[in-house]
Amino acid sequence: MHMTHKHKLSILSLAVTLYYGDAYAQVLSDTESDIEVVEVIGQPNLFGALKSNTPLLETARSVSIETFDQFIEKGALTLDDTLNYSAGVVGDTFGFSTRGDFIKVRGFDAFEYRDGMQSLSGNYNNTRPELYTLEQVEVLKGPASVLFGPGSPGGIVNIVTKRPNANARNEVAIELGSFDRQQIAVDVSGNHSDGKLLTRFVGLYRDSDTQISEVNDDSIVLAPSFTLAIDDVTKVSLLFDYTKRESNAAHQFLPLTGTLRPLENGQFTDPTAYLGEPGFNKFDTESMAVTLLAEHQLNDVWSLDLSSRYRDGESTYRQTWIAFLGTGTPRVDANGFGARSWFKSDGFSTQFQIDFRARAQFSTGDADHSLLIGASHQTIDNRTDTSFLGGVDFTTFLPVGGITNVLSPITGNMPLLPDISRGLETQDNITGLYIHDQIEYLDWLVNLGLRFDDVENSLGDNADGENAISVSASIMYQFDSGISPYINYSESFTPVPGVDDITQRALKPQEGEQVELGVKFQPTRSNHFVSAAYFEIDLSNLANPNALTAGGNGISQQEGISSVDGLEIESIFNFEQVSVELNYTSLDSATPDGFQRDSIPEEQASIWASYRPVALDNLTLGGGIRYVGASQSTDLLATQTGFLTIDTPSYTVFDLHLGYKWNAWNASLNVRNATDKQYFTTCLARGDCYPGEQRGVTARLTYQF
């Protein structure tokens, strides 16, 4: 594996830290100290990203978990916010957003799951999750097809839903914040029939504007759930979720000229400029989901569990923006005038999923086995009805959608738009069989996994299908000092519909392979935890590089390769009054044409610290720093005479937290982007920029009973 000088220095520094940490742990082990061991990280569960409750310290791959208490303390308001302090993850890839959470893990788009089942499919046809309904957010990094079938080589994001819990407390939470944010939420539980029936209801209502004055972000959630203990060995949970969000598109696709660089007249666009049409623009989503989770212990060796969900979602999306005119061609003139494009989209989707698993705990000689055998199936139906009016007629180069101005937007000149056309119905049927065994022998942990998937895709009357086999393997050694080094190999695949024009055969799936070298460290009887990983990911069967395509001498359409290698360090240090979380990422990425992957910074770093004074043990002071390095975007020029590369500058953001508890009350104040820094999370070579979040203040008051 190729390692840069920067990676070698980082690993050397980590090795020194672990060496002295090992000595420190040995000193602890030689004392009579009765230090209370407190869990410093979230815990996996049977319905999560690992489909296992194996502790993270015994998991030979990188996993990040943010619990509800952690991301609320950091002031997160959306799912992408929860991952701003995670190594290897870009949460707000496209800045302040209301359409969705565009999360990238290890340089690639991350698939989103809920309770171990795929949550979103298609574009803009489901609702974003509300954080108040979640227990924790998990990131499984690297290829995960051996557990989940088709997916990204970068990893998955899995959110864990609040479920009935005998220890849950009732609460009412009120939030007030910047941009007239007003939210009330309730979380109430019930314990019936001596614990045999547990109930829970989570509800939320929000009325909110945003940093773009014309864009709202309103939401309502109704989420009752029930857990029935049929007997001592059988438990069934039923979760309902109805979510409706009414908003507008925060992404204004601001032109490069006027944002990253000035207009010819020297002026800049206001990052909160609204280039839409009032009364036309909207982004409304509605979804209903029913989830079944079941567990049954057959005997001392075997147990069964099942996950299943039906989900129905729809969206109404309307937006106008300044037309794209081709890479390298300014979208606005010297004074900020540009033609308007208009888009209508109505999305519809249904999903049915079932995942059945059998587990066995047994021994063969001195080796202990944790065996998982599973079968899964999901059917996904999508349809998107659309209408589009381009801003420019390229035969006459006249604006046909009207014009606006980025310095002083012009509204009210709405043209006659084409009717919405009914889209083709698509259906994906994915069936998988998998087996996974974790073998513990003395201080060794060995994991072996194998999965077979059958994927069928239909688009209207056309259908095709393919099969794929995914494997994973890892080995970890656990030293008595708490150091656990490991190596992991894993694979992913993503189906590509269509036929190769050169070979006249079905297009092959994109295939990802990762090798990861890592170490996890928790000193004996301590509350500190450090994990580090160096990895290399190769993604093959991509579209051909431009040079090969232009030459016309490719033997197939899919000879493109993309690679990513990087180093990640995550650490948590817990002392009596102070806790500190440190994260660092270094990433080298390459597209098939040899450029840096779009919107992926080469470096990221963050620190979050909390302080609880002895004299005021109910008070919490917290603060964080997020650094995101520069990123690039490269695209072929419209003239096809070369490539245009756009650099997005690095930025550093500060967040603050103040919390106080007394009796049943809990009050907190969060400030995100405390200095109100103006920055862009990414600018794309195709011609658009995405502003980051402005300073936002949120006050939260919770009463528990």
XYZ file of C-alpha atoms in Angstrom:
705
model
C 0.000 0.000 0.000
C 1.218 3.510 -0.790
C 1.565 5.785 2.241
C 2.315 9.489 1.964
C 4.955 11.170 4.130
C 2.146 12.934 6.003
C 0.462 9.615 6.805
C 3.723 8.109 8.051
C 4.321 11.015 10.420
C 0.781 10.793 11.775
C 1.071 7.057 12.377
C 4.464 7.536 14.062
C 2.961 10.108 16.417
C 0.102 7.757 17.215
C 2.523 4.909 17.892
C 4.392 7.041 20.439
C 1.098 7.926 22.108
C 0.055 4.296 22.285
C 3.448 3.241 23.642
C 3.225 5.597 26.585
C -0.482 4.873 26.936
C 0.439 1.183 27.230
C 2.881 2.018 30.017
C 0.227 4.092 31.767
C -2.266 1.233 31.494
C 0.279 -1.139 33.015
C 0.736 1.199 35.979
C -3.018 1.216 36.465
C -3.179 -2.564 36.340
C -0.564 -2.790 39.107
C -2.552 -0.638 41.535
C -5.543 -1.288 43.744
C -7.483 1.567 42.158
C -11.236 1.135 42.030
C -11.792 3.486 39.116
C -15.348 3.172 37.876
C -15.387 2.200 34.205
C -17.840 4.360 32.288
C -18.791 3.685 28.680
C -17.322 6.482 26.578
C -18.762 5.427 23.246
C -22.178 4.404 21.950
C -22.947 0.724 21.724
C -24.000 -1.323 18.670
C -27.181 -3.391 18.731
C -28.785 -6.233 16.787
C -30.705 -3.790 14.581
C -27.838 -1.401 13.897
C -24.954 -0.831 11.509
C -23.157 -4.019 12.570
C -26.235 -6.247 12.990
C -24.537 -7.265 16.212
C -24.118 -6.082 19.783
C -20.388 -6.848 19.736
C -18.581 -3.980 21.545
C -16.697 -1.565 19.315
C -13.437 -2.514 21.031
C -13.915 -6.019 19.627
C -14.909 -4.865 16.136
C -12.119 -5.042 13.570
C -13.192 -2.066 11.486
C -13.928 1.630 11.915
C -17.280 2.579 13.410
C -18.322 5.981 14.785
C -21.353 6.427 17.035
C -22.913 9.680 18.191
C -25.509 9.243 20.926
C -28.509 11.525 21.356
C -26.957 13.271 24.361
C -23.710 13.842 22.455
C -25.163 15.432 19.331
C -27.683 17.489 21.296
C -24.866 18.893 23.456
C -23.040 19.878 20.257
C -26.112 21.737 19.017
C -27.000 19.505 16.059
C -30.300 20.313 14.374
C -30.124 17.974 11.369
C -28.677 14.548 10.636
C -25.693 15.963 8.761
C -24.960 18.185 11.791
C -24.543 15.111 14.010
C -21.485 14.001 12.029
C -19.542 17.283 11.985
C -17.312 15.889 14.752
C -16.608 12.472 13.191
C -13.403 11.443 11.431
C -13.671 10.461 7.767
C -17.101 12.045 7.342
C -18.240 15.171 5.501
C -21.664 15.944 6.938
C -22.758 19.191 5.301
C -21.273 18.530 1.860
C -23.566 21.076 0.209
C -23.786 23.526 3.068
C -27.027 24.696 4.589
C -29.717 22.417 3.194
C -33.403 21.667 3.553
C -33.761 19.032 0.816
C -31.782 16.279 2.506
C -28.623 15.125 4.235
C -25.813 14.764 1.699
C -23.270 12.834 3.737
C -20.006 11.514 2.357
C -17.900 8.879 4.111
C -14.296 8.299 3.088
C -14.828 10.317 -0.063
C -17.995 8.608 -1.331
C -21.736 9.176 -0.976
C -23.057 7.245 2.017
C -26.238 5.184 1.872
C -28.692 5.984 4.674
C -30.215 3.234 6.813
C -32.654 3.197 9.706
C -32.553 0.385 12.261
C -30.357 -1.636 9.932
C -32.614 -1.300 6.873
C -32.222 1.010 3.891
C -34.066 4.227 4.595
C -33.894 6.310 1.428
C -34.067 5.363 -2.224
C -34.131 7.716 -5.163
C -33.920 11.498 -5.051
C -36.218 13.795 -3.098
C -39.065 11.354 -2.480
C -38.733 10.797 1.272
C -38.607 12.967 4.376
C -35.474 13.794 6.330
C -35.339 12.179 9.773
C -35.937 14.336 12.833
C -33.169 14.060 15.427
C -35.572 13.989 18.360
C -36.848 10.585 17.209
C -33.368 9.001 17.370
C -31.313 7.200 20.008
C -28.013 7.452 18.142
C -26.357 7.856 14.744
C -23.875 5.220 13.547
C -21.314 5.347 10.742
C -19.905 2.057 9.478
C -16.885 3.059 7.404
C -15.743 1.229 4.312
C -17.554 -1.282 2.085
C -20.446 -3.039 3.834
C -22.062 -5.160 1.112
C -21.382 -8.359 3.064
C -24.045 -7.208 5.561
C -26.318 -4.966 3.497
C -25.981 -5.861 -0.181
C -25.659 -3.062 -2.781
C -23.957 -0.018 -1.318
C -21.235 2.584 -1.333
C -17.542 1.759 -0.903
C -17.285 4.614 1.591
C -19.700 3.189 4.135
C -23.205 3.624 5.504
C -24.973 5.915 7.948
C -27.457 4.131 10.191
C -29.871 5.925 12.495
C -31.341 4.125 15.493
C -34.953 4.904 16.362
C -36.168 5.517 19.895
C -37.948 2.363 21.038
C -39.908 1.468 24.175
C -37.595 1.207 27.161
C -38.520 0.317 30.730
C -36.020 2.913 31.979
C -37.075 5.761 29.678
C -38.252 8.960 31.349
C -41.113 11.114 30.154
C -40.176 14.563 28.950
C -41.358 17.686 27.211
C -38.774 19.720 25.280
C -39.161 23.266 23.967
C -36.738 24.932 21.574
C -36.485 28.565 20.524
C -33.804 29.762 18.190
C -32.490 32.007 15.489
C -34.637 32.680 12.430
C -37.836 32.356 14.496
C -37.277 28.677 15.225
C -40.039 27.342 17.494
C -40.275 23.651 18.324
C -42.042 21.552 20.914
C -41.448 17.823 21.344
C -42.703 15.124 23.705
C -41.345 11.703 24.602
C -43.615 9.700 26.908
C -43.435 6.029 27.875
C -45.675 3.505 29.556
C -45.050 0.250 31.425
C -48.037 -2.089 31.446
C -48.844 -5.616 32.654
C -45.759 -5.832 34.871
C -43.419 -4.896 32.049
C -44.838 -7.264 29.459
C -46.096 -4.339 27.386
C -44.000 -1.205 26.960
C -45.258 1.801 25.029
C -43.672 5.012 23.850
C -44.847 8.049 21.966
C -42.523 10.587 20.369
C -44.079 13.653 18.815
C -42.719 16.896 17.404
C -44.030 20.119 15.923
C -41.819 22.852 14.476
C -42.503 26.211 12.866
C -39.302 27.784 11.663
C -37.769 30.158 9.190
C -34.123 29.811 8.156
C -31.084 31.903 7.284
C -32.701 32.447 3.879
C -35.729 34.540 4.807
C -37.998 33.046 2.115
C -37.149 29.445 3.080
C -39.057 27.813 5.936
C -38.415 24.493 7.688
C -41.635 23.257 9.300
C -42.205 19.723 10.512
C -44.615 17.438 12.325
C -43.827 13.921 13.569
C -46.086 11.330 15.186
C -44.208 8.193 16.253
C -45.921 5.734 18.608
C -44.217 2.401 19.345
C -44.997 -0.779 21.284
C -42.903 -3.633 22.652
C -44.611 -6.838 23.743
C -42.789 -9.485 25.741
C -44.772 -12.532 24.652
C -42.795 -14.707 27.068
C -39.350 -14.787 28.665
C -37.639 -15.570 25.335
C -39.746 -13.680 22.768
C -40.032 -9.936 22.267
C -41.760 -8.039 19.456
C -41.620 -4.290 18.773
C -43.861 -2.340 16.416
C -42.803 1.183 15.447
C -44.962 3.685 13.573
C -43.656 6.922 12.075
C -45.548 9.671 10.295
C -43.431 12.639 9.246
C -44.469 15.648 7.229
C -42.128 18.488 6.386
C -43.005 21.717 4.593
C -40.124 23.837 3.399
C -38.412 25.412 0.440
C -35.149 24.581 -1.317
C -32.290 26.203 0.605
C -29.891 25.335 -2.217
C -29.933 28.338 -4.533
C -27.179 27.008 -6.848
C -25.441 30.378 -6.523
C -23.198 31.106 -9.548
C -19.432 30.879 -9.072
C -19.151 34.396 -10.416
C -20.354 36.623 -7.615
C -19.625 34.137 -4.834
C -16.183 32.502 -4.968
C -14.985 35.279 -7.279
C -16.453 38.786 -7.769
C -18.610 39.931 -10.631
C -16.873 42.031 -13.251
C -18.279 45.105 -11.492
C -16.459 43.993 -8.324
C -19.545 43.103 -6.311
C -20.435 39.839 -4.521
C -23.720 37.988 -4.096
C -25.230 37.841 -0.621
C -24.815 34.164 0.465
C -28.390 34.217 1.754
C -29.780 35.510 -1.536
C -33.042 33.880 -2.615
C -33.171 33.320 -6.360
C -36.488 31.482 -6.346
C -39.981 32.575 -7.229
C -42.297 33.225 -4.228
C -45.475 31.195 -4.531
C -43.791 28.698 -6.837
C -40.776 27.321 -4.971
C -41.419 24.625 -2.395
C -40.067 21.362 -1.112
C -42.689 19.391 0.789
C -42.347 15.765 1.824
C -44.571 13.275 3.604
C -43.899 9.693 4.659
C -45.453 6.908 6.664
C -43.530 3.885 7.929
C -44.328 0.768 9.939
C -41.396 -1.215 11.347
C -41.405 -4.651 12.974
C -38.477 -5.804 15.128
C -38.620 -9.244 16.737
C -36.295 -11.395 18.864
C -36.616 -15.009 20.013
C -34.197 -17.192 22.003
C -34.561 -20.795 20.839
C -32.154 -22.390 23.298
C -28.733 -21.848 24.863
C -27.111 -21.842 21.404
C -29.550 -20.455 18.851
C -31.562 -17.240 18.697
C -33.623 -15.609 15.948
C -34.341 -11.980 15.128
C -36.182 -10.206 12.346
C -36.424 -6.680 10.936
C -39.131 -5.583 8.522
C -40.476 -2.272 7.301
C -43.049 -0.863 4.932
C -42.584 2.750 3.970
C -44.552 5.061 1.694
C -43.143 8.458 0.772
C -43.898 11.324 -1.567
C -42.587 14.781 -2.328
C -43.536 17.973 -4.114
C -40.541 19.915 -5.390
C -40.634 23.227 -7.256
C -37.607 25.430 -7.902
C -36.185 28.002 -10.231
C -32.483 28.881 -10.483
C -30.052 30.686 -12.746
C -29.442 28.469 -15.761
C -26.262 26.434 -16.182
C -24.554 27.271 -19.477
C -21.744 24.713 -19.533
C -18.554 24.303 -17.525
C -16.376 27.396 -17.773
C -19.183 29.585 -19.147
C -20.282 32.337 -16.697
C -23.941 31.957 -15.715
C -24.347 35.695 -15.103
C -23.087 38.775 -16.914
C -20.858 41.539 -15.555
C -23.716 43.015 -13.507
C -25.172 39.758 -12.189
C -28.027 39.137 -14.658
C -28.780 35.569 -15.696
C -31.506 33.463 -17.315
C -33.844 31.400 -15.111
C -34.486 27.665 -15.385
C -37.664 26.144 -13.938
C -38.175 22.675 -12.489
C -41.164 20.720 -11.213
C -40.958 17.272 -9.665
C -43.447 15.019 -7.899
C -41.818 11.958 -6.347
C -43.436 8.750 -5.134
C -41.807 5.744 -3.504
C -42.714 2.615 -1.563
C -40.378 0.172 0.127
C -40.916 -3.217 1.664
C -37.996 -4.867 3.432
C -37.450 -7.959 5.521
C -34.243 -9.247 7.060
C -34.311 -12.565 8.947
C -31.316 -13.692 11.003
C -30.336 -16.803 12.958
C -27.533 -16.556 15.506
C -25.545 -19.223 17.288
C -23.084 -19.064 20.156
C -20.942 -22.204 20.427
C -17.405 -23.488 20.834
C -15.152 -25.781 18.836
C -12.240 -26.726 21.052
C -10.694 -23.525 22.399
C -12.403 -21.334 19.782
C -15.661 -19.524 20.590
C -17.955 -18.741 17.655
C -20.596 -16.055 17.165
C -22.323 -17.201 13.985
C -24.787 -15.068 12.014
C -26.831 -16.502 9.128
C -29.228 -14.153 7.363
C -31.634 -13.768 4.466
C -33.012 -10.440 3.303
C -35.287 -9.083 0.613
C -36.468 -5.643 -0.346
C -38.696 -4.280 -3.063
C -38.417 -0.587 -3.902
C -40.852 1.179 -6.229
C -40.123 4.697 -7.435
C -41.706 7.131 -9.840
C -40.803 10.751 -10.491
C -43.038 13.011 -12.573
C -41.178 16.048 -13.888
C -41.330 19.191 -15.956
C -38.368 21.348 -16.921
C -37.941 24.620 -18.772
C -34.317 25.480 -19.521
C -33.293 29.053 -19.051
C -31.727 29.465 -22.500
C -32.697 28.337 -25.981
C -29.289 27.230 -27.241
C -30.358 27.555 -30.882
C -30.995 31.294 -30.484
C -29.188 31.911 -27.160
C -32.217 33.845 -25.935
C -33.515 33.523 -22.352
C -36.826 31.681 -22.460
C -37.398 31.378 -18.703
C -37.069 35.031 -17.831
C -34.144 36.671 -16.085
C -33.110 37.545 -12.546
C -30.193 39.254 -10.866
C -27.986 37.835 -8.107
C -27.532 41.287 -6.543
C -31.198 42.259 -6.602
C -33.375 39.237 -7.497
C -36.212 39.845 -9.960
C -39.468 37.960 -9.381
C -42.910 37.882 -10.937
C -41.870 37.148 -14.532
C -42.914 33.509 -14.423
C -43.205 32.010 -17.945
C -45.705 29.436 -19.164
C -44.273 26.108 -17.995
C -44.720 22.727 -19.653
C -47.080 20.264 -18.017
C -45.632 17.645 -15.717
C -44.910 14.392 -17.547
C -45.506 11.090 -15.835
C -42.195 9.340 -15.222
C -41.400 5.687 -15.792
C -41.999 3.412 -12.859
C -38.904 1.696 -11.529
C -38.740 -1.341 -9.318
C -35.724 -2.844 -7.595
C -35.896 -6.337 -6.116
C -32.873 -7.261 -4.032
C -32.522 -10.655 -2.358
C -29.507 -11.567 -0.268
C -28.166 -14.560 1.639
C -25.261 -14.065 4.011
C -23.201 -15.753 6.690
C -20.803 -14.207 9.138
C -18.685 -15.796 11.861
C -16.675 -14.112 14.587
C -14.169 -16.524 16.087
C -12.495 -15.805 19.394
C -9.388 -17.879 20.108
C -7.312 -16.869 23.137
C -6.612 -13.156 22.458
C -7.347 -13.398 18.729
C -10.565 -12.280 17.049
C -11.163 -13.472 13.477
C -14.145 -12.392 11.359
C -15.199 -14.040 8.107
C -18.202 -12.993 6.024
C -19.769 -14.064 2.735
C -22.897 -12.805 0.963
C -24.727 -13.588 -2.273
C -27.104 -11.020 -3.792
C -29.560 -11.246 -6.650
C -30.565 -7.819 -7.968
C -33.355 -7.200 -10.459
C -34.024 -3.716 -11.852
C -36.927 -2.680 -14.023
C -37.504 0.643 -15.765
C -40.896 0.733 -17.391
C -41.080 -2.354 -19.611
C -37.320 -2.915 -19.553
C -35.712 -5.141 -16.959
C -32.282 -6.531 -16.218
C -30.597 -8.252 -13.337
C -27.303 -9.400 -11.973
C -25.748 -11.440 -9.197
C -22.916 -10.478 -6.894
C -20.799 -12.147 -4.225
C -19.255 -10.034 -1.464
C -16.687 -11.114 1.093
C -15.059 -9.651 4.171
C -12.332 -10.870 6.476
C -10.508 -9.403 9.452
C -8.219 -10.334 12.293
C -7.621 -8.525 15.586
C -5.316 -9.209 18.525
C -6.259 -7.924 21.990
C -3.348 -7.096 24.283
C -3.923 -7.044 28.037
C -2.968 -3.368 28.023
C -6.101 -2.500 26.042
C -4.411 -2.124 22.662
C -6.111 -4.030 19.817
C -4.483 -3.837 16.371
C -6.357 -5.266 13.382
C -6.458 -5.659 9.626
C -9.660 -5.776 7.612
C -10.588 -6.538 3.997
C -14.091 -5.761 2.721
C -15.983 -5.378 -0.561
C -18.926 -3.471 -1.986
C -20.909 -3.423 -5.198
C -23.401 -1.026 -6.777
C -25.544 -2.170 -9.737
C -25.277 -0.160 -12.962
C -28.320 -0.575 -15.238
C -27.979 -0.585 -19.007
C -25.910 -2.157 -21.780
C -22.260 -1.502 -22.644
C -22.243 0.090 -26.121
C -18.846 -1.471 -26.904
C -19.231 -5.034 -25.601
C -23.031 -5.175 -26.085
C -23.255 -6.855 -22.681
C -24.976 -5.747 -19.511
C -22.995 -3.130 -17.630
C -21.045 -4.568 -14.722
C -21.650 -3.354 -11.158
C -19.235 -0.865 -9.686
C -17.002 -2.824 -7.322
C -15.229 -1.500 -4.261
C -12.381 -3.092 -2.326
C -10.875 -1.841 0.910
C -7.880 -2.829 2.994
C -7.824 -1.234 6.438
C -5.072 -1.336 9.059
C -6.162 -0.078 12.435
C -5.730 -0.058 16.180
C -8.148 0.538 19.056
C -6.981 1.424 22.530
C -8.757 1.739 25.855
C -6.403 1.626 28.856
C -7.419 -0.801 31.584
C -10.002 0.642 33.977
C -10.003 3.995 32.210
C -12.577 6.178 30.498
C -10.323 6.998 27.543
C -10.617 5.582 24.044
C -8.471 6.015 20.919
C -8.948 4.472 17.499
C -6.889 4.965 14.362
C -7.127 3.473 10.889
C -5.205 3.696 7.643
C -7.157 2.473 4.621
C -7.072 2.158 0.858
C -10.246 1.907 -1.246
C -10.364 1.125 -4.955
C -13.592 1.512 -6.938
C -13.632 -0.104 -10.391
C -15.980 -0.494 -13.374
C -16.562 3.256 -13.561
C -17.158 5.175 -16.767
C -14.012 5.549 -18.853
C -11.604 8.429 -18.223
C -12.091 11.279 -20.663
C -8.808 10.612 -22.481
C -9.776 7.015 -23.167
C -13.310 7.969 -24.174
C -12.063 10.672 -26.533
C -9.592 8.266 -28.121
C -12.350 5.813 -28.886
C -10.077 2.836 -28.255
C -11.572 1.477 -25.046
C -12.391 -2.215 -24.886
C -15.451 -1.401 -22.783
C -17.284 1.589 -21.316
C -16.192 0.707 -17.785
C -12.443 0.973 -17.476
C -12.472 3.874 -15.022
C -10.955 3.482 -11.548
C -11.279 5.754 -8.531
C -9.101 5.419 -5.460
C -9.048 6.832 -1.962
C -6.516 6.311 0.788
C -6.520 7.989 4.144
C -5.821 8.119 7.832
C -8.447 8.624 10.533
C -7.950 9.174 14.252
C -10.795 9.402 16.758
C -10.293 9.767 20.496
C -12.248 10.472 23.646
C -10.633 11.363 26.975
C -12.836 11.473 30.066
C -11.590 12.913 33.342
C -13.530 13.864 36.465
C -14.596 17.321 35.335
C -13.359 17.465 31.739
C -14.013 15.398 28.642
C -12.279 15.972 25.314
C -13.050 14.505 21.904
C -10.412 14.772 19.159
C -10.816 13.753 15.513
C -8.475 13.963 12.535
C -8.772 12.912 8.888
C -6.237 12.941 6.060
C -7.584 11.819 2.697
C -6.062 11.422 -0.757
C -8.616 10.766 -3.482
C -8.571 10.418 -7.251
C -11.206 10.325 -9.992
C -10.796 8.177 -13.130
C -9.214 11.256 -14.755
C -6.690 11.583 -11.922
C -8.197 14.649 -10.238
C -9.192 15.076 -6.600
C -12.732 13.882 -6.007
C -15.291 16.691 -5.944
C -16.076 18.292 -2.576
C -13.696 16.051 -0.601
C -11.258 17.967 1.626
C -7.766 16.560 2.006
C -7.765 17.278 5.735
C -10.309 17.652 8.524
C -9.868 18.080 12.250
C -12.154 18.771 15.170
C -12.107 19.062 18.935
C -15.009 19.155 21.363
C -14.456 19.749 25.075
C -16.890 19.753 28.006
C -16.218 21.087 31.508
C -18.283 20.422 34.624
C -17.011 22.499 37.551
C -16.805 20.796 40.955
C -18.498 23.703 42.707
C -21.347 23.711 40.156
C -21.756 20.083 39.207
C -25.062 20.798 37.476
C -23.386 23.213 35.072
C -21.828 22.174 31.757
C -19.625 24.371 29.598
C -18.750 23.069 26.158
C -17.104 24.215 22.996
C -15.855 22.879 19.708
C -13.676 23.761 16.756
C -14.260 22.287 13.310
C -11.608 22.639 10.624
C -12.359 21.573 7.057
C -9.527 21.766 4.562
C -9.633 23.017 1.007
C -11.376 20.907 -1.632
C -11.477 20.820 -5.406
C -13.935 20.203 -8.201
C -12.912 19.410 -11.786
C -15.074 19.097 -14.878
C -14.621 18.899 -18.638
C -14.950 22.295 -20.299
C -17.933 22.825 -22.564
C -15.492 23.272 -25.461
C -13.884 19.888 -24.567
C -10.480 21.548 -24.867
C -9.495 20.680 -21.320
C -10.614 20.618 -17.722
C -11.577 23.388 -15.331
C -10.610 22.997 -11.664
C -12.215 25.061 -8.924
C -10.678 25.329 -5.434
C -12.922 25.836 -2.416
C -10.974 27.437 0.464
C -10.656 25.812 3.888
C -12.686 27.094 6.825
C -12.771 26.888 10.615
C -15.983 27.096 12.636
C -16.496 27.479 16.405
C -19.443 26.073 18.370
C -20.441 26.758 22.002
C -22.651 25.072 24.599
C -23.964 26.074 28.020
C -26.130 23.687 30.033
C -27.623 23.590 33.505
C -29.687 20.941 35.283
C -31.781 21.315 38.376
C -34.313 18.833 39.710
C -36.365 17.693 36.710
C -35.363 20.646 34.531
C -32.587 20.848 31.966
C -31.794 24.105 30.179
C -29.197 24.588 27.459
C -27.977 27.215 25.043
C -26.084 26.344 21.865
C -24.349 28.643 19.405
C -23.213 27.125 16.113
C -20.698 29.082 14.034
C -20.266 31.452 16.972
C -18.144 33.957 15.006
C -20.688 34.008 12.156
C -17.968 33.085 9.675
C -18.977 33.290 6.031
C -17.749 30.272 4.090
C -18.605 27.883 1.273
C -18.646 24.152 1.916
C -18.097 23.384 -1.755
C -18.012 25.077 -5.145
C -18.417 22.911 -8.236
C -16.671 23.328 -11.570
C -20.029 23.074 -13.321
C -20.694 26.586 -11.971
C -22.372 26.647 -8.537
C -21.433 27.344 -4.906
C -23.005 26.285 -1.589
C -22.832 28.602 1.445
C -22.337 27.171 4.922
C -24.502 27.772 7.960
C -24.663 31.239 9.449
C -24.467 31.726 13.197
C -27.421 30.030 14.835
C -28.489 30.233 18.476
C -30.790 27.614 19.988
C -32.226 27.637 23.519
C -33.634 24.338 24.798
C -35.671 23.651 27.947
C -36.580 20.102 28.953
C -38.800 18.930 31.806
C -38.648 15.257 32.787
C -41.310 13.486 34.829
